[in-house]
mmCIF file of C-alpha atoms in Angstrom:
data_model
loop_
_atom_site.group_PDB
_atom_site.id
_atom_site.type_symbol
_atom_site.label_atom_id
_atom_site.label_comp_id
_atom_site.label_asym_id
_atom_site.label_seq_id
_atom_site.Cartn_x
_atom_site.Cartn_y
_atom_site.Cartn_z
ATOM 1 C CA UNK A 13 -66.632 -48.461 11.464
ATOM 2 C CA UNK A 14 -65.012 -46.387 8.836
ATOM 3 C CA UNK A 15 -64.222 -42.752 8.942
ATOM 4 C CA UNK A 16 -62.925 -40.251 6.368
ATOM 5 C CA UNK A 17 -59.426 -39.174 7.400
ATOM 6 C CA UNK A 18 -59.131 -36.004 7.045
ATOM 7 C CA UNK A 19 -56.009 -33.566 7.468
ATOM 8 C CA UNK A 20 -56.102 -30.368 9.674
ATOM 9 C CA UNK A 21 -54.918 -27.310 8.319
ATOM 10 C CA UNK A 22 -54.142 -24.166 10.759
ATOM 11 C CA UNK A 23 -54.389 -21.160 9.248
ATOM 12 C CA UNK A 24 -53.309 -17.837 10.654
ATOM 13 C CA UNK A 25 -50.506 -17.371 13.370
ATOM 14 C CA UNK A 26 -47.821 -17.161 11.113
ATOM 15 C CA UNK A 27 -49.568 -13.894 10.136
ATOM 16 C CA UNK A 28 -48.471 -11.986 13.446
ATOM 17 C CA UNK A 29 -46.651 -14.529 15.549
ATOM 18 C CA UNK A 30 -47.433 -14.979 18.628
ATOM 19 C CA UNK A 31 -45.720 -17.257 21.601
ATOM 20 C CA UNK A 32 -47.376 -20.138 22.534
ATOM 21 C CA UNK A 33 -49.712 -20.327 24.451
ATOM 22 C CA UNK A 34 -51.236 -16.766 23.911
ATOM 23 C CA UNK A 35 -52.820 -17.232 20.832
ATOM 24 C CA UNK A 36 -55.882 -15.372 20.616
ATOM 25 C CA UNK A 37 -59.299 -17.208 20.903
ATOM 26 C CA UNK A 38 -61.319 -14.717 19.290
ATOM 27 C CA UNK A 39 -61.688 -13.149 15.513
ATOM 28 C CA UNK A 40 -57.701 -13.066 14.180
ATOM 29 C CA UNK A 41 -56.746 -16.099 16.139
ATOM 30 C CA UNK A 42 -55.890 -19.612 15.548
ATOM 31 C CA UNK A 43 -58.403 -21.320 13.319
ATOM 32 C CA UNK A 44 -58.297 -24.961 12.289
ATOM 33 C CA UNK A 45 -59.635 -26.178 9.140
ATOM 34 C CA UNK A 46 -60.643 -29.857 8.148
ATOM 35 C CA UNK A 47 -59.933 -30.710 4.431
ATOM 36 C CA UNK A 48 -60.013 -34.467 3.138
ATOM 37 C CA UNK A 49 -56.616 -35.417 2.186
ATOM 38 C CA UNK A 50 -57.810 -36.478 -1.236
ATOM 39 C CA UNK A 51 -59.045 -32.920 -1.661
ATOM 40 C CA UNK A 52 -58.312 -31.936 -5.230
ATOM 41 C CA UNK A 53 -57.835 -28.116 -4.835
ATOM 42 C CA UNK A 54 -55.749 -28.563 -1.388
ATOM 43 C CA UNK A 55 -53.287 -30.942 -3.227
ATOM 44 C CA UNK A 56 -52.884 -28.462 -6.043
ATOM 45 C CA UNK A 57 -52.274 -25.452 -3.635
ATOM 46 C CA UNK A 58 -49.647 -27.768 -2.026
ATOM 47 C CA UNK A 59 -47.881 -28.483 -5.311
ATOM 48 C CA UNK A 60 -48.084 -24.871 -6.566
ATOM 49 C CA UNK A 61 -46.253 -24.509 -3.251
ATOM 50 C CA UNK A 62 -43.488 -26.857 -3.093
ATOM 51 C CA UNK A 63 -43.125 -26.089 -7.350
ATOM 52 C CA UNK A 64 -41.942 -22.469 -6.054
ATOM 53 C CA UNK A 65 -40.604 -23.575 -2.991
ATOM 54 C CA UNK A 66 -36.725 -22.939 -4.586
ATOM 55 C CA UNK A 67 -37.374 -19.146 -5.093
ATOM 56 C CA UNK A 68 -39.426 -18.379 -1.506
ATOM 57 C CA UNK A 69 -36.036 -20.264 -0.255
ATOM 58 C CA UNK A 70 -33.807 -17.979 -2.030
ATOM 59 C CA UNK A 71 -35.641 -14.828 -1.295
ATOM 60 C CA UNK A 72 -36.087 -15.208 2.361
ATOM 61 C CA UNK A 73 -32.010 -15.882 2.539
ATOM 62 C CA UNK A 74 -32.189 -11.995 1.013
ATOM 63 C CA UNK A 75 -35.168 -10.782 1.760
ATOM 64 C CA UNK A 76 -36.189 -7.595 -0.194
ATOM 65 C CA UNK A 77 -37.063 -4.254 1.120
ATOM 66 C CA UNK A 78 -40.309 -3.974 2.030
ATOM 67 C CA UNK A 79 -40.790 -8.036 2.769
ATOM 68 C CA UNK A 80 -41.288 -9.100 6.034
ATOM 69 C CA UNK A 81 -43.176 -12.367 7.964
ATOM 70 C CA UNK A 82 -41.910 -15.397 6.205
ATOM 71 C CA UNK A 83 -43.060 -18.237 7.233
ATOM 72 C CA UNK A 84 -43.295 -22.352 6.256
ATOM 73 C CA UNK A 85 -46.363 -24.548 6.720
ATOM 74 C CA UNK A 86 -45.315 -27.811 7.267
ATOM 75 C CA UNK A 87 -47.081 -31.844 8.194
ATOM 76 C CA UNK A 88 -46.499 -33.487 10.921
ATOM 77 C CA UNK A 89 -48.072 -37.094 10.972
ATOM 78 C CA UNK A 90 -49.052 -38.828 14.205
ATOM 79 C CA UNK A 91 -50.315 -42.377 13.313
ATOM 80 C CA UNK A 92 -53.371 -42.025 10.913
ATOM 81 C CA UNK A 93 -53.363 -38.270 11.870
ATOM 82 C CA UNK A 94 -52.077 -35.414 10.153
ATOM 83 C CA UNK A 95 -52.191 -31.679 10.935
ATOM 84 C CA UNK A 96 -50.534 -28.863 8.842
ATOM 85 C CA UNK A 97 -48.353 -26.042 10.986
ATOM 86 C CA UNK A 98 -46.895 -23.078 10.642
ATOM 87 C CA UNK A 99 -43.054 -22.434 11.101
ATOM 88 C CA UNK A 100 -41.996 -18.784 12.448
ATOM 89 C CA UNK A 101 -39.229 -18.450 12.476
ATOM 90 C CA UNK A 102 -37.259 -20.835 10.354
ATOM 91 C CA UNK A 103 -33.991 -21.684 9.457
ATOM 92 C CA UNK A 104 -31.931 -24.079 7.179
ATOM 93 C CA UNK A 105 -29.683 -26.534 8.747
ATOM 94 C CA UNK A 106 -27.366 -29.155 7.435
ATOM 95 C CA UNK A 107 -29.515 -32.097 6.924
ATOM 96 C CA UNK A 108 -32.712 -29.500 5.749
ATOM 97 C CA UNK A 109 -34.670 -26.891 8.303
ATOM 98 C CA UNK A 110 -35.885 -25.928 12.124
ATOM 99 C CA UNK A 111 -37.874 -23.939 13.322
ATOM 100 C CA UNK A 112 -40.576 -22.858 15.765
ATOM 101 C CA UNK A 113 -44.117 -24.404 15.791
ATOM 102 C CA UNK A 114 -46.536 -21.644 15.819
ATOM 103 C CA UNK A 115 -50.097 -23.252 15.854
ATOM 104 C CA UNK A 116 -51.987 -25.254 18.983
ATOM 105 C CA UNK A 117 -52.127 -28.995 17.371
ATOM 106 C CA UNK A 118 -55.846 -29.917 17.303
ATOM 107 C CA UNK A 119 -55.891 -33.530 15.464
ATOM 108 C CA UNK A 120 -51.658 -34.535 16.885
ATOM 109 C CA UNK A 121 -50.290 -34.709 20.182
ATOM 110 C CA UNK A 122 -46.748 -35.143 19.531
ATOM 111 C CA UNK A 123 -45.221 -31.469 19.228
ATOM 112 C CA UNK A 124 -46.803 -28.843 20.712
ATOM 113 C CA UNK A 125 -47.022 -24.880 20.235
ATOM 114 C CA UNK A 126 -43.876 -23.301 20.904
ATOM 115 C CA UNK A 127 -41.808 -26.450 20.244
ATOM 116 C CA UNK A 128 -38.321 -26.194 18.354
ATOM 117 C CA UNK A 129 -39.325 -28.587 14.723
ATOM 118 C CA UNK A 130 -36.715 -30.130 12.769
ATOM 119 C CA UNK A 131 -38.102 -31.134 9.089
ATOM 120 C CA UNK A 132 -36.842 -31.420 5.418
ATOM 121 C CA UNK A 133 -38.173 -30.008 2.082
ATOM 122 C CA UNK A 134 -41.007 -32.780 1.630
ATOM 123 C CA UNK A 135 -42.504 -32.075 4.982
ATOM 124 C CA UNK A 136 -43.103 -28.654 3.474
ATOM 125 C CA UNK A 137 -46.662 -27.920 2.222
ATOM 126 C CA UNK A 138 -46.856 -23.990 2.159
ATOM 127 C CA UNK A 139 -44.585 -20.698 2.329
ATOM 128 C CA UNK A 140 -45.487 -17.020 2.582
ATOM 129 C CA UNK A 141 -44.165 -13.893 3.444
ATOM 130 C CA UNK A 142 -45.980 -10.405 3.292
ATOM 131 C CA UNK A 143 -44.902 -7.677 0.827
ATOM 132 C CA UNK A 144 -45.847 -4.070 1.396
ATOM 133 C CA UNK A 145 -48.898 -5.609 3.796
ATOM 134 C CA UNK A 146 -50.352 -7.947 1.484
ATOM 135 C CA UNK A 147 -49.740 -11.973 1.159
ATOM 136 C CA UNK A 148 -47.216 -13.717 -0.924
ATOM 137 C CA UNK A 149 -47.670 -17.319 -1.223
ATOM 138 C CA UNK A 150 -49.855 -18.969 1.642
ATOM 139 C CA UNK A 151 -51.653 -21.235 -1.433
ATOM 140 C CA UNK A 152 -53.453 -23.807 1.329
ATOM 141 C CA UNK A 153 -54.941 -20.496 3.332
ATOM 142 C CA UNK A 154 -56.805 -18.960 0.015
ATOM 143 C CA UNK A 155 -58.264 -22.791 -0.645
ATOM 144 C CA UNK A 156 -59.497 -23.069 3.136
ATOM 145 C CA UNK A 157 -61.215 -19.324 2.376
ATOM 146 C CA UNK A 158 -63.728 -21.896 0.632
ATOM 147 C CA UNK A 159 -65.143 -23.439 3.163
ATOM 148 C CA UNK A 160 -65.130 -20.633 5.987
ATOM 149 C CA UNK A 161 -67.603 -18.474 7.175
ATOM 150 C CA UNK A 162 -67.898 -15.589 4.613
ATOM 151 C CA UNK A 163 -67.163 -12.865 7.953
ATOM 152 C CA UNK A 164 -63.995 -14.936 8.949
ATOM 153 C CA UNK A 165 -62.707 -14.676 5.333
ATOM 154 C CA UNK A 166 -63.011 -10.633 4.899
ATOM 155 C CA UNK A 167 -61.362 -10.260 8.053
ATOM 156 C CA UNK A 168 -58.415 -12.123 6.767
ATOM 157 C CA UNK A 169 -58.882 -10.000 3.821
ATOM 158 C CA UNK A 170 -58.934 -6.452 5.467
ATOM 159 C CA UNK A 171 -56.683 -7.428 8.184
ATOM 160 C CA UNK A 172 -53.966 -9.310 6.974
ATOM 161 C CA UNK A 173 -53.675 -8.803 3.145
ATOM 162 C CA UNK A 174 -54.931 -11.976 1.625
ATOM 163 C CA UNK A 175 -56.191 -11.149 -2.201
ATOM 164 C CA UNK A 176 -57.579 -14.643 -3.346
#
């Protein structure tokens, strides 16, 4: 029997990090989005992502006054399953970056919240960072705001600074 494979996209947490294991179950916590992987606007979020990826890199090494929160999304693949995860904190090293895993996995069960993550630049599929309270970047968040429940996506909105 065939099944659409679909990826799994996590979407706040990297907007007020939390440690594992406390994330909030309620309004403002973890939620998990399912998006096809063939998804047209998903895979041009991604791109418009890793296409600025250079300058989010070089502003995070210097991060300007009133910029705080930043923050990779990256995939991590076990067998036909994929889940996307934010990265707080995060840190280049000499063969590419580490960091912290900051979501619960839902579809993959080998990492788990909390977990120390070594990956390289293609593994990346968002970045964002918060500037005077509102989002920079976060591309794959404002294309899951499609599918969500209209309440979820104005509390991102108010509460965490998301304009798309």
């Amino acid at each position: 029997m065939k099944h659409a494979v679909r990826t799994v996209l996590s979407l706040v947490l990297a907007l007020a990090p939390i440690p594992a294991g406390a994330q909030d179950s309620g309004q403002g916590g973890d939620k998990v989005v399912g998006v096809a992987r063939d998804d047209p606007d998903m895979a041009a979020a991604i791109a418009q992502a890793r296409a600025s990826l250079h300058e989010f890199l070089s502003l995070s090494d210097a991060p300007p006054a009133g910029t705080t929160s930043y923050k990779l999304k990256v995939e991590v693949r076990d067998g036909d399953a994929s889940e996307h995860f934010w990265i707080i904190p995060f840190h280049k090293t000499a063969t590419g970056f580490a960091g912290t895993l900051a979501n619960e996995p839902q579809a993959v069960h080998n990492v788990v919240a909390g977990q120390e993550l070594e990956f390289n630049r293609d593994d990346i599929s968002d970045w964002g960072y918060t500037r005077n309270g509102r989002q920079v970047g976060s591309f794959t968040v404002c294309v899951m705001f499609k599918t969500m429940a209209q309440e979820d996506v104005e509390y991102y909105r108010q509460n965490y600074g998301f304009d798309c």
